[in-house]
Short mmCIF file of C-alpha atoms in Angstrom, two decimals:
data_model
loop_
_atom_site.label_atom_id
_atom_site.label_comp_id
_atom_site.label_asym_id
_atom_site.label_seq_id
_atom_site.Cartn_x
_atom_site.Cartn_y
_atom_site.Cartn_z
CA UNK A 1 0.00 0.00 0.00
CA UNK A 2 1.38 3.51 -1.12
CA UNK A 3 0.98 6.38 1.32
CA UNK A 4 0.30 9.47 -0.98
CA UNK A 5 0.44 12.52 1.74
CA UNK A 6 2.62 12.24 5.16
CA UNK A 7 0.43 12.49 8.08
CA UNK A 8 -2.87 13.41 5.58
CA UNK A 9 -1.82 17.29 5.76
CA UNK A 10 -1.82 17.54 9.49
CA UNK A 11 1.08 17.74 11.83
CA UNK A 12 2.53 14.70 13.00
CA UNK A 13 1.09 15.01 16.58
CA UNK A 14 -2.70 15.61 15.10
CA UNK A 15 -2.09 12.81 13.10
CA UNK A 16 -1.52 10.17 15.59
CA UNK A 17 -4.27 11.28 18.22
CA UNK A 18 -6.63 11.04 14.47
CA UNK A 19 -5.09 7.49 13.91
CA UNK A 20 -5.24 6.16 17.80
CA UNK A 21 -8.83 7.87 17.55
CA UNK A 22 -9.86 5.91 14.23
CA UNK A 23 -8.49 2.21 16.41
CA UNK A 24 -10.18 3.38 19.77
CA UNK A 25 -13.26 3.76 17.91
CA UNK A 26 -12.46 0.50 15.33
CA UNK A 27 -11.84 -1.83 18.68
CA UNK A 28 -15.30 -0.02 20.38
CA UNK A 29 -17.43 -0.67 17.56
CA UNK A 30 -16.47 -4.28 15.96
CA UNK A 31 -19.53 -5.38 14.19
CA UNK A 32 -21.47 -2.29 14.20
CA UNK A 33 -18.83 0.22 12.93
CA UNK A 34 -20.99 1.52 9.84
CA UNK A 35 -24.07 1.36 11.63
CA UNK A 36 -22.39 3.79 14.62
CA UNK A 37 -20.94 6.43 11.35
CA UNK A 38 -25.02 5.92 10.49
CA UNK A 39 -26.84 7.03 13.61
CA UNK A 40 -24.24 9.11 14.89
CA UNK A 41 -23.92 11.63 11.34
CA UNK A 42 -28.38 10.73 10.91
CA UNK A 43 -27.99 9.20 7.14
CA UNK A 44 -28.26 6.66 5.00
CA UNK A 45 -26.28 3.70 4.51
CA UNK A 46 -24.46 4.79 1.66
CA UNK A 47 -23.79 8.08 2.78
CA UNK A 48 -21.96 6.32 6.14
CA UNK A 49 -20.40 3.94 4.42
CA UNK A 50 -18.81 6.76 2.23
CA UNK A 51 -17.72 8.74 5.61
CA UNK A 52 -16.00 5.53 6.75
CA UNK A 53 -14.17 5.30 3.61
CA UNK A 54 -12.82 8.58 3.80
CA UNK A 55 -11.99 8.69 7.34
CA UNK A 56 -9.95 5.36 6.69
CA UNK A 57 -8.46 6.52 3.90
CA UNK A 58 -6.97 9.18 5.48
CA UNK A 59 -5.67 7.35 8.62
CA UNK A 60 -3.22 4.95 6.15
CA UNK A 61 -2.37 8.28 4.11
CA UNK A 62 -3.89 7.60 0.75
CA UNK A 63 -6.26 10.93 0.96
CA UNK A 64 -5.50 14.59 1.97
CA UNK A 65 -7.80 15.77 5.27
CA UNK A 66 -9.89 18.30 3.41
CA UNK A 67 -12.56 20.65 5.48
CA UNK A 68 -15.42 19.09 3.88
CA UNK A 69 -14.15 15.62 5.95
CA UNK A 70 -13.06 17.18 8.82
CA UNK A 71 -16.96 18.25 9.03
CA UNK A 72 -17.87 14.91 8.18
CA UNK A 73 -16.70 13.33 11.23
CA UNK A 74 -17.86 15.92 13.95
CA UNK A 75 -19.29 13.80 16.49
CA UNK A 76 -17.72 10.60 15.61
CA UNK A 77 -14.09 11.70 16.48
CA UNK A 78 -13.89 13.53 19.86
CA UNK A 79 -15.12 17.09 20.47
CA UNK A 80 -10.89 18.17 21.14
CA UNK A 81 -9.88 16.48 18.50
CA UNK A 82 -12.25 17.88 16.02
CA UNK A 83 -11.56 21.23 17.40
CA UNK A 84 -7.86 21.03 17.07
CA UNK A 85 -8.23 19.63 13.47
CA UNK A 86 -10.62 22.25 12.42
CA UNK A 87 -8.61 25.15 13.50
CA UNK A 88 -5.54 23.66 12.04
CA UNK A 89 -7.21 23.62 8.57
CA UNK A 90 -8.44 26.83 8.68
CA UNK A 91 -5.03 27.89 8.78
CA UNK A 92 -2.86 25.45 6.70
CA UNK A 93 -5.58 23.82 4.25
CA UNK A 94 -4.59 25.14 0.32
CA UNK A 95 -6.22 23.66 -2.16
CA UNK A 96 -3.98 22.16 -4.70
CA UNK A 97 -0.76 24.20 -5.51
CA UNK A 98 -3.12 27.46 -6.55
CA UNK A 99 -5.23 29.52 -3.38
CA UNK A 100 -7.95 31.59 -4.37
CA UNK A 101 -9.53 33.98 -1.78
CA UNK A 102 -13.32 33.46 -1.02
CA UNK A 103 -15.84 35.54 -3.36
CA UNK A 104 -19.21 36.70 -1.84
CA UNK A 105 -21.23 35.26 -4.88
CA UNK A 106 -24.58 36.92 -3.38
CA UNK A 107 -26.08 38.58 -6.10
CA UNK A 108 -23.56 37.82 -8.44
CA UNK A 109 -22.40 41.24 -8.06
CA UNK A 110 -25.76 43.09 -9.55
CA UNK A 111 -27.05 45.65 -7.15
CA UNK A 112 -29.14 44.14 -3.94
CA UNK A 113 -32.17 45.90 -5.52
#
């Protein structure tokens, strides 16, 4: 197996309490492990089973921890760690090798009137 992206983007230290998180919670939750993802994020099986994916894809370093995922997992990682990762992101997350700023698309700049 090829690891794509040391640590998934995050520091070394995030990393490991997000991969000692993802075993706690593998050992917890044996046979149920999609079912938890299901009731704990309220969605369908497909949608959980596409959250587990992700979050194990980015424990053995094939995927990049993106925002979008971080939000994914609030509630099924702990409250601290999802803190620390979100925070972290908003700082360091870059898209690619290109950043653009944020554009207010309201009213695709027309007049509010």
């Amino acid at each position: 197996m090829s690891v794509r992206y040391k640590y998934s983007g995050l520091t070394e230290e995030l990393y490991q309490r997000l991969v000692s998180e993802h075993a706690a919670l593998k050992q917890a939750h044996k046979r149920d492990y999609k079912q938890f993802f299901q009731d704990v994020r309220q969605c369908s099986e497909a949608q959980a089973r596409n959250i587990y994916r992700k979050f194990n894809s980015v424990v053995v370093g094939r995927y990049k921890l993106t925002p979008k995922t971080a939000s994914e997992l609030e509630g099924i990682i702990s409250d601290g760690l999802f803190s620390d990762i979100q925070s972290y992101l908003d700082k360091h997350y870059t898209r690619g090798t290109i950043t653009r700023p944020k554009v207010d698309r309201t009213h695709a700049g027309l007049p509010e009137d």
